Coordinates of C-alpha atoms and ligand atoms in Angstrom, one line a residue:
X230 CA 98.6 -15.1 45.4
X231 CA 95.2 -14.3 47.0
X232 CA 93.1 -11.8 44.9
X233 CA 90.5 -9.5 46.2
X234 CA 88.0 -6.8 44.7
X235 CA 88.3 -4.9 47.7
X236 CA 91.8 -5.1 50.4
X237 CA 91.2 -2.7 53.1
X238 CA 94.8 -1.8 55.0
X239 CA 94.3 -1.4 58.6
X240 CA 91.8 -3.2 60.9
X241 CA 91.1 -0.3 63.6
X242 CA 87.5 1.1 63.5
X243 CA 87.6 2.8 60.2
X244 CA 88.5 -0.4 58.6
X245 CA 86.8 -2.7 60.3
X246 CA 83.5 -0.9 59.8
X247 CA 84.6 -0.8 55.9
X248 CA 84.7 -4.5 56.0
X249 CA 81.4 -4.8 57.9
X250 CA 79.6 -3.0 55.2
X251 CA 81.5 -4.2 52.1
X252 CA 81.2 -7.8 53.3
X253 CA 77.1 -7.5 53.2
X254 CA 77.8 -7.5 48.9
X255 CA 78.9 -10.0 46.5
X256 CA 82.7 -9.3 46.5
X257 CA 85.7 -10.6 47.8
X258 CA 86.8 -8.3 50.6
X259 CA 90.3 -9.0 52.6
X260 CA 91.7 -6.9 55.5
X261 CA 95.5 -6.7 56.0
X262 CA 96.1 -5.6 59.5
X263 CA 100.2 -5.0 60.8
X264 CA 99.5 -6.1 64.2
X265 CA 98.4 -9.8 65.6
X266 CA 95.3 -8.5 66.7
X267 CA 92.4 -5.9 65.4
X268 CA 91.9 -2.4 66.9
X269 CA 95.7 -1.9 68.4
X270 CA 96.2 1.7 67.0
X271 CA 94.3 4.7 68.1
X272 CA 91.0 2.4 68.3
X273 CA 92.6 0.8 71.5
X274 CA 93.5 3.7 73.6
X275 CA 90.7 6.9 73.3
X276 CA 88.1 8.3 75.6
X277 CA 85.6 5.8 73.8
X278 CA 82.7 8.8 73.5
X279 CA 80.3 8.7 71.0
X280 CA 80.2 12.5 70.6
X281 CA 77.3 14.3 70.3
X282 CA 78.6 16.5 67.4
X283 CA 78.8 20.0 68.5
X284 CA 82.3 20.0 68.2
X285 CA 83.2 20.0 64.7
X286 CA 83.0 22.6 62.5
X287 CA 79.8 23.0 60.7
X288 CA 80.3 22.0 57.2
X289 CA 83.4 19.6 57.6
X290 CA 83.4 15.8 57.2
X291 CA 83.9 15.7 61.0
X292 CA 81.0 17.3 61.9
X293 CA 78.2 15.4 59.1
X294 CA 80.1 12.4 59.9
X295 CA 79.8 12.5 63.2
X296 CA 76.2 13.1 63.3
X297 CA 75.8 10.0 60.8
X298 CA 78.1 7.7 62.8
X299 CA 76.5 7.9 66.2
X300 CA 73.1 7.2 64.8
X301 CA 74.5 3.9 62.5
X302 CA 76.8 3.1 66.1
X303 CA 73.8 2.8 67.8
X304 CA 72.0 0.5 65.3
X305 CA 75.2 -1.8 65.3
X306 CA 75.8 -2.1 69.1
X307 CA 72.0 -3.1 69.3
X308 CA 72.7 -5.7 66.6
X309 CA 75.8 -7.0 67.4
X310 CA 75.8 -6.9 71.2
X311 CA 78.4 -4.3 71.9
X312 CA 78.7 -2.5 74.9
X313 CA 77.1 1.2 74.8
X314 CA 76.0 3.2 77.4
X315 CA 73.0 6.5 76.7
X316 CA 74.3 9.2 78.8
X317 CA 74.2 13.6 78.8
X318 CA 77.5 15.5 78.0
X319 CA 78.2 18.6 80.4
X320 CA 80.8 21.2 78.8
X321 CA 81.8 22.9 82.0
X322 CA 82.1 26.6 81.9
X323 CA 84.2 28.3 84.8
X324 CA 84.8 31.8 83.2
X325 CA 83.0 34.1 81.2
X326 CA 85.1 33.2 78.4
X327 CA 84.3 29.4 79.2
X328 CA 80.6 30.3 78.9
X329 CA 81.0 32.2 75.4
X330 CA 82.5 28.9 74.1
X331 CA 79.5 27.0 75.5
X332 CA 77.6 29.6 73.7
X333 CA 79.4 29.5 70.6
X334 CA 79.4 25.2 70.8
X335 CA 75.6 25.6 71.2
X336 CA 75.5 27.3 67.6
X337 CA 77.4 24.9 66.1
X338 CA 75.5 22.2 67.6
X339 CA 72.1 23.5 66.5
X340 CA 74.2 23.9 63.0
X341 CA 75.5 20.5 63.0
X342 CA 72.1 19.4 63.6
X343 CA 72.7 18.0 67.3
X344 CA 69.2 17.3 68.9
X345 CA 68.5 17.8 72.7
X346 CA 71.5 20.4 72.8
X347 CA 70.7 23.0 75.7
X348 CA 73.1 25.9 77.5
X349 CA 72.4 25.0 81.6
X350 CA 73.3 27.8 84.1
X351 CA 74.8 27.0 87.4
X352 CA 71.8 25.8 89.3
X353 CA 70.8 23.6 86.4
X354 CA 74.1 22.3 85.8
X355 CA 74.5 21.1 89.5
X356 CA 71.1 19.3 88.9
X357 CA 72.4 17.5 86.0
X358 CA 75.7 16.1 87.6
X359 CA 75.2 16.9 91.5
X360 CA 79.2 15.8 91.7
X361 CA 80.7 19.1 89.7
X362 CA 82.6 21.8 90.9
X363 CA 79.9 24.2 92.4
X364 CA 81.7 27.0 91.3
X365 CA 80.7 26.2 87.7
X366 CA 79.2 28.7 85.7
X367 CA 77.0 27.0 83.5
X368 CA 77.6 24.1 81.2
X369 CA 76.2 23.2 77.7
X370 CA 74.0 19.9 78.1
X371 CA 74.2 17.4 75.0
X372 CA 72.7 13.6 75.2
X373 CA 75.5 11.3 73.9
X374 CA 77.0 7.8 74.6
X375 CA 79.8 5.8 76.0
X376 CA 81.0 2.7 74.0
X377 CA 83.5 -0.3 74.4
X378 CA 85.6 1.0 71.4
X379 CA 87.3 -2.1 71.2
X380 CA 84.5 -4.6 71.4
X381 CA 82.9 -2.1 68.8
X382 CA 85.4 -2.7 66.6
X383 CA 85.8 -6.5 67.0
X384 CA 82.2 -7.4 66.8
X385 CA 82.1 -5.1 63.1
X386 CA 85.3 -7.0 61.9
X387 CA 83.6 -10.6 63.3
X388 CA 80.3 -9.9 61.7
X389 CA 82.4 -9.1 58.1
X390 CA 84.1 -12.6 58.5
X391 CA 81.3 -14.2 59.1
X392 CA 79.7 -12.8 56.1
X393 CA 83.1 -13.7 54.0
X394 CA 85.5 -11.3 54.5
X395 CA 88.9 -12.6 55.5
X396 CA 91.2 -10.5 58.2
X397 CA 95.0 -11.5 57.8
X398 CA 96.6 -10.6 61.2
X399 CA 100.6 -10.2 61.3
X400 CA 100.4 -8.6 57.9
X401 CA 102.2 -5.0 58.0
X402 CA 102.0 -3.7 54.4
X403 CA 105.5 -2.9 53.4
X404 CA 105.4 -2.3 49.5
X405 CA 102.2 -1.4 46.8
X406 CA 102.8 -2.2 43.1
X407 CA 100.3 -1.2 40.6
X408 CA 100.2 -2.7 36.9
X409 CA 97.5 -3.1 34.8
X410 CA 94.9 -1.9 37.0
X411 CA 95.8 -4.2 39.4
X412 CA 97.6 -3.6 43.1
X413 CA 100.0 -6.2 44.4
X414 CA 100.3 -5.4 48.2
X415 CA 103.6 -6.7 49.5
X416 CA 103.3 -7.8 53.5
X417 CA 105.1 -9.1 56.4
X418 CA 103.1 -11.9 56.5
X419 CA 102.9 -12.3 52.8
X420 CA 101.8 -10.9 49.2
X421 CA 97.9 -10.1 48.1
X422 CA 96.4 -8.8 45.0
X423 CA 93.4 -6.3 45.0
X424 CA 91.6 -4.3 42.5
X425 CA 90.4 -1.3 44.9
X426 CA 92.5 -0.6 48.1
X427 CA 91.4 1.0 51.0
X428 CA 93.9 2.6 53.5
X429 CA 92.5 3.0 56.8
X430 CA 96.1 2.4 58.5
X431 CA 95.4 5.4 61.2
X432 CA 98.7 7.1 62.1
X433 CA 100.6 5.4 59.1
X434 CA 97.7 6.3 56.5
X435 CA 100.4 8.4 54.7
X436 CA 103.1 6.0 54.6
X437 CA 100.7 3.5 52.6
X438 CA 99.8 6.9 50.4
X439 CA 103.6 7.2 50.2
X440 CA 104.0 3.9 48.7
X441 CA 101.9 5.1 45.6
X442 CA 103.9 8.0 45.3
X443 CA 101.1 9.8 46.9
X444 CA 102.7 12.5 49.2
X445 CA 99.6 15.0 49.4
X446 CA 99.3 14.7 53.3
X447 CA 101.4 14.4 56.3
X448 CA 99.6 14.2 59.4
X449 CA 101.2 15.4 63.1
X450 CA 100.5 12.8 65.7
X451 CA 98.7 13.8 68.8
X452 CA 99.2 11.8 71.7
X453 CA 96.7 12.0 75.0
X454 CA 97.0 10.0 78.6
X455 CA 94.3 8.7 81.0
X456 CA 94.0 7.5 84.4
X457 CA 91.5 4.6 84.9
X458 CA 90.2 4.6 88.5
X459 CA 88.8 1.3 90.2
X460 CA 85.1 0.7 90.0
X461 CA 84.4 2.2 93.6
X462 CA 85.2 5.7 91.6
X463 CA 83.1 4.3 88.8
X464 CA 80.0 5.9 89.6
X465 CA 81.5 9.1 90.8
X466 CA 79.4 10.7 87.6
X467 CA 76.7 9.7 85.7
X468 CA 77.8 12.2 82.8
X469 CA 80.5 12.4 80.4
X470 CA 81.9 15.8 81.7
X471 CA 84.0 17.9 79.4
X472 CA 85.9 21.1 80.0
X473 CA 85.9 23.6 77.3
X474 CA 87.8 22.8 74.5
X475 CA 91.1 24.6 73.3
X476 CA 93.7 24.4 70.2
X477 CA 94.9 21.1 71.4
X478 CA 91.2 19.3 71.7
X479 CA 88.6 18.9 73.9
X480 CA 90.4 19.0 77.1
X481 CA 90.0 16.6 80.0
X482 CA 87.1 14.7 80.8
X483 CA 86.0 12.6 83.4
X484 CA 84.0 10.0 82.4
X485 CA 82.2 6.6 83.5
X486 CA 83.6 3.3 81.2
X487 CA 80.9 1.0 80.0
X488 CA 82.6 -1.3 82.2
X489 CA 81.9 0.4 85.5
X490 CA 85.3 2.4 86.0
X491 CA 86.1 6.0 85.7
X492 CA 88.6 7.7 83.5
X493 CA 90.4 11.3 83.7
X494 CA 92.1 12.5 80.5
X495 CA 93.3 12.9 78.1
X496 CA 95.9 15.8 77.9
X497 CA 97.3 16.2 74.0
X498 CA 100.9 16.9 73.2
X499 CA 102.7 16.3 69.7
X500 CA 105.0 12.9 69.5
X501 CA 106.4 11.8 66.5
X502 CA 105.0 8.7 65.6
X503 CA 101.7 6.8 66.1
X504 CA 103.9 4.3 68.4
X505 CA 104.6 6.7 71.0
X506 CA 102.0 5.3 73.1
X507 CA 103.7 5.1 76.8
X508 CA 102.2 7.2 80.0
X509 CA 105.1 9.9 80.9
X510 CA 105.3 10.0 84.3
X511 CA 106.3 14.2 84.7
X512 CA 103.0 15.2 82.7
X513 CA 100.5 12.1 83.4
X514 CA 100.0 13.6 87.0
X515 CA 98.9 17.0 85.5
X516 CA 95.8 15.6 84.6
X517 CA 94.6 15.3 88.6
X518 CA 94.3 18.9 89.0
X519 CA 92.1 19.4 85.6
X520 CA 89.9 16.3 86.8
X521 CA 89.5 17.9 90.2
X522 CA 88.6 21.2 89.2
X523 CA 85.7 19.4 86.9
X524 CA 84.6 16.6 89.9
X525 CA 86.6 17.9 92.9
X526 CA 85.6 14.5 95.0
X527 CA 87.4 12.1 92.5
X528 CA 90.0 9.8 94.5
X529 CA 92.9 9.6 92.9
X530 CA 94.4 6.9 95.0
X531 CA 91.9 4.4 93.3
X532 CA 93.9 4.7 90.1
X533 CA 94.2 0.9 89.0
X534 CA 96.0 1.9 85.5
X535 CA 97.1 4.6 82.8
X536 CA 97.1 4.6 79.0
X537 CA 97.7 6.6 76.0
X538 CA 96.7 6.9 72.3
X539 CA 97.5 8.5 69.6
X540 CA 95.7 9.8 66.9
X541 CA 96.7 11.5 63.6
X542 CA 95.9 15.0 63.3
X543 CA 95.6 16.2 59.5
X544 CA 97.3 19.4 58.1
X545 CA 93.8 21.0 57.1
X546 CA 92.2 19.6 60.8
X547 CA 89.1 17.4 58.8
X548 CA 89.0 13.9 57.8
X549 CA 90.6 13.0 54.1
X550 CA 88.0 10.8 52.6
X551 CA 89.0 10.8 49.1
X552 CA 90.8 8.7 46.3
X553 CA 94.5 9.0 45.7
X554 CA 96.0 11.8 43.6
X555 CA 98.3 9.2 42.1
X556 CA 96.2 6.1 42.1
X557 CA 92.4 6.6 41.7
X558 CA 91.6 3.3 43.2
X559 CA 93.0 3.5 46.5
X560 CA 90.9 5.5 48.6
X561 CA 92.1 7.3 51.6
X562 CA 90.3 7.0 55.0
X563 CA 93.1 9.2 56.7
X564 CA 93.6 11.8 59.4
X565 CA 90.9 9.9 61.5
X566 CA 91.5 12.0 64.8
X567 CA 88.4 12.6 67.2
X568 CA 85.3 11.8 66.5
X569 CA 86.5 9.2 64.4
X570 CA 85.1 6.3 66.8
X571 CA 81.9 8.0 66.7
X572 CA 82.1 8.7 62.9
X573 CA 83.4 5.6 62.0
X574 CA 80.2 3.8 60.6
X575 CA 79.8 7.0 58.3
X576 CA 83.3 7.5 57.3
X577 CA 82.9 3.9 56.0
X578 CA 80.0 4.3 54.1
X579 CA 81.9 7.7 52.5
X580 CA 84.5 5.4 51.6
X581 CA 82.7 3.1 49.8
X582 CA 80.6 5.8 47.9
X583 CA 83.8 6.6 46.9
X584 CA 84.6 3.3 45.5
X585 CA 81.7 3.2 43.8
X586 CA 82.4 6.3 42.2
X587 CA 85.5 4.9 41.1
X588 CA 83.9 1.8 39.5
X589 CA 83.0 -0.8 42.3
X590 CA 80.1 -2.6 41.9
X591 CA 78.0 -3.5 44.5
X592 CA 75.8 -6.4 44.4
X593 CA 74.0 -7.1 47.8
X594 CA 74.2 -10.6 49.1
X595 CA 71.4 -12.6 50.1
X596 CA 71.3 -14.1 53.7
X597 CA 73.9 -11.4 55.3
X598 CA 74.6 -12.4 58.7
X599 CA 73.6 -8.9 61.0
X600 CA 73.8 -10.1 64.3
X601 CA 76.0 -11.4 67.3
X602 CA 75.6 -13.1 70.5
X603 CA 78.0 -13.2 73.2
X604 CA 77.5 -14.4 77.2
X605 CA 78.5 -12.1 79.4
X606 CA 78.0 -13.9 82.8
X607 CA 78.3 -11.2 85.3
X608 CA 75.5 -9.7 83.8
X609 CA 73.4 -12.3 83.5
X610 CA 70.3 -12.9 86.3
X611 CA 70.5 -15.8 88.8
X612 CA 68.5 -17.8 86.6
X613 CA 70.2 -17.0 83.2
X614 CA 73.5 -17.5 85.0
X615 CA 72.1 -21.3 86.1
X616 CA 71.2 -21.9 82.8
X617 CA 74.1 -21.5 81.2
X618 CA 76.2 -23.5 83.6
X619 CA 73.9 -26.1 83.0
X620 CA 74.1 -26.3 79.5
X621 CA 78.5 -25.5 79.5
X622 CA 79.9 -26.4 83.3
X623 CA 83.1 -24.1 82.3
X624 CA 80.7 -21.0 82.7
X625 CA 80.8 -21.5 86.4
X626 CA 84.4 -21.6 86.3
X627 CA 85.7 -18.2 87.5
X628 CA 89.1 -17.2 86.0
X629 CA 88.9 -13.6 86.5
X630 CA 87.9 -12.7 90.0
X631 CA 87.5 -8.7 89.5
X632 CA 85.6 -8.8 86.5
X633 CA 83.9 -12.0 87.1
X634 CA 85.1 -13.4 83.9
X635 CA 84.5 -17.4 83.3
X636 CA 86.3 -20.0 81.5
X637 CA 83.5 -20.6 79.3
X638 CA 83.1 -16.9 78.0
X639 CA 87.4 -17.0 77.3
X640 CA 87.3 -20.2 75.1
X641 CA 84.0 -18.9 73.6
X642 CA 86.4 -15.6 72.4
X643 CA 89.1 -18.1 71.4
X644 CA 86.8 -19.7 69.1
X645 CA 85.3 -16.6 67.4
X646 CA 86.2 -15.6 64.0
X647 CA 89.2 -13.5 64.8
X648 CA 91.3 -15.6 67.0
X649 CA 93.5 -13.9 69.7
X650 CA 96.8 -15.5 70.2
X651 CA 97.6 -12.8 73.3
X652 CA 96.9 -12.0 76.7
X653 CA 95.7 -8.8 75.7
X654 CA 93.6 -10.4 73.2
X655 CA 92.0 -12.2 75.7
X656 CA 92.0 -9.2 77.7
X657 CA 90.0 -7.2 75.1
X658 CA 87.5 -9.5 74.0
X659 CA 86.4 -10.7 77.8
X660 CA 87.6 -7.8 80.0
X661 CA 89.6 -10.4 82.2
X662 CA 92.7 -8.7 83.5
X663 CA 91.4 -5.1 83.1
X664 CA 90.0 -4.7 87.0
X665 CA 91.5 -4.1 90.1
X666 CA 94.6 -6.3 90.0
X667 CA 95.0 -5.6 86.5
X668 CA 95.6 -9.4 85.5
X669 CA 97.8 -10.4 88.4
X670 CA 95.7 -13.1 89.4
X671 CA 94.2 -14.5 86.4
X672 CA 96.8 -13.7 83.6
X673 CA 98.7 -17.1 84.2
X674 CA 95.4 -18.9 84.1
X675 CA 94.3 -17.1 80.8
X676 CA 97.9 -18.3 79.4
X677 CA 97.1 -21.8 80.1
X678 CA 93.8 -21.7 78.7
X679 CA 95.1 -20.1 75.4
X680 CA 97.7 -22.2 74.7
X681 CA 95.5 -25.1 75.3
X682 CA 92.8 -24.0 73.4
X683 CA 95.2 -23.2 70.3
X684 CA 96.9 -26.4 70.5
X685 CA 100.4 -24.4 70.9
X686 CA 102.9 -24.5 73.5
X687 CA 102.8 -21.9 76.2
X688 CA 106.2 -20.5 75.0
X689 CA 104.1 -19.3 72.1
X690 CA 101.6 -17.1 73.3
X691 CA 102.7 -13.3 74.0
X692 CA 101.2 -10.7 76.1
X693 CA 100.4 -8.5 73.4
X694 CA 101.8 -8.0 69.9
X695 CA 104.5 -10.3 68.1
X696 CA 107.3 -10.9 69.8
X697 CA 106.3 -10.0 73.1
X698 CA 107.0 -13.5 74.8
X699 CA 106.0 -13.9 78.6
X700 CA 108.0 -17.1 79.2
X701 CA 111.5 -18.5 77.6
X702 CA 112.5 -22.3 78.3
X703 CA 111.0 -25.1 79.2
X704 CA 107.9 -25.0 81.2
X705 CA 107.0 -27.7 83.3
X706 CA 104.2 -28.8 85.3
X707 CA 104.6 -28.1 89.2
X708 CA 101.5 -29.9 91.4
Ligands
FAD160 C1 93.6 9.9 72.9 C2 92.5 9.9 71.9 C3 91.0 10.1 72.5 C4 90.2 9.9 71.7 N1 88.7 10.1 72.0 C5 87.8 9.8 71.1 C6 86.3 9.9 71.6 O1 85.9 9.7 72.7 N2 85.6 9.8 70.5 C7 85.7 9.4 69.1 O2 84.9 9.8 68.2 N3 87.1 9.2 68.9 C8 88.2 9.3 69.6 N4 89.6 9.5 69.3 C9 89.6 9.5 68.0 C10 89.4 7.7 67.6 O3 89.9 6.9 68.3 C11 90.0 7.3 66.0 O4 89.9 8.5 65.3 C12 89.8 6.2 65.4 O5 89.9 5.0 66.4 C13 90.7 6.0 64.5 O6 90.5 4.9 63.8 P1 91.1 4.2 62.5 O7 90.9 3.0 62.4 O8 91.4 4.7 61.4 O9 92.7 4.5 63.0 P2 93.4 2.8 64.2 O10 92.5 2.4 65.1 O11 94.8 3.7 64.4 O12 93.9 1.9 63.4 C14 94.5 1.9 61.9 C15 95.0 0.3 62.0 O13 96.1 0.4 60.8 C16 97.3 -0.5 60.7 N5 98.1 -0.5 60.2 C17 98.8 0.8 60.4 N6 99.9 0.6 59.5 C18 99.8 -0.5 59.0 C19 100.6 -1.2 57.9 N7 101.4 -0.9 57.1 N8 100.1 -2.2 57.6 C20 99.0 -3.0 58.0 N9 98.2 -2.1 58.8 C21 98.9 -1.2 59.2 C22 97.0 -0.5 62.8 O14 98.2 -1.7 63.5 C23 96.1 -0.3 63.1 O15 95.2 -1.2 63.8 C24 90.2 9.3 70.2 C25 91.9 9.1 69.9 C26 92.7 9.4 70.9 C27 94.1 9.4 70.5

């Protein structure tokens, strides 16, 4: 049975960030992920904002780790070539009550240490974002950023693997036993032992805790739905436009994405578990009036996709970052609601600090890898394009026409340290299939390339997680 000094359960952004930092040390680090790819929980479906940090209540872990996390995220994205764009955020006020809330958020922001934050009046708001509803009374302005959350997670996990960590996919933890200071972790993909465990299982963190008899938290699950609009709407705004938050969260936002689309969402409603991530027609359409109240000119006829994500909301509403009450070498990184994406690297460092308090010794490795290069063909200039095609003609074969993704990029993604086995895995790594036709044109080609490069039958390729097969029966080549 494979033994790890530290085994991380769950490879969302929290688990990936923890693996990234731990793997810089002389330790054996393992990750077990229940899905057939990383980042398939809350990390896959969110607003992708690196929040400025004015929203969390001062004095909470959420507040401190949000501020620390976005600084670390900036460095990580630069080093690991992750798509990230800086742009201001605005919290719009349409009533005097909203305006009071804007002032409260401003005070919180100052207390939390958010730089560059200020309150704008009507004219200043419209100057900052001419597309917002002119009825706006004012807004809170704060510097913020958007990121590709999935690529961010992948970049950290890949770098961890390059530094010696092992990511075991399709290994859903089903039981944990503890004997003489060693954990035996039973998973659907085999068993592992470990001296320390990190519980980064997102919506399922309470189930992992319960496996060691720890019933100290039972989070609620809150779902949020979004519209994704075509790139023709992507430049509709050049700021992240929020509404004033309420007890359900930060409200419906309108924001560009790092891929050049526009998203409108989320709403917020309680669901029974982390798996309830489908959109619901009866409620989804209610996002439209909210989005249009902020930015009246949004053209929802340009919608190309809809999605929903679920985050766990802890009962006391702060992140749960502490050793298990039942088993002190199991560290919970749980209840990671928003701003979990923003805070992730700081959450990881906080968790590692606790591991050390519990006896883990860190000795830094020499020659750690802390860089990553990715060719994004469409972002190159003509000269650079010619050079990469000369080097490898497969960069001259366009597979996804909507997003201009080449065969060279798809093959590179397949041969990276964490191997995708599904069409969605390629979509997340390369953006093939995220565009206007939503993979209608390229998915059969991606399917074929995946099977060829992995040396498996096309029957074995799935759309998403294990079991979501696309083809059954015999395949024949037709010319
Ligand atoms: C609608 C919405 C909008 C959001 N917007 C933002 C935002 O704009 N900015 C921001 O900062 N944050 C945002 N968040 C919050 C952010 O997405 C989360 O805080 C973050 O992604 C949590 O990451 P995680 O790794 O802790 O959990 P997850 O991403 O859920 O990862 C947990 C992983 O554990 C795995 N797992 C679960 N059970 C097991 C098991 N038994 N065995 C093995 N593996 C297991 C899962 O498969 C999953 O991959 C948003 C969240 C939602 C839902």
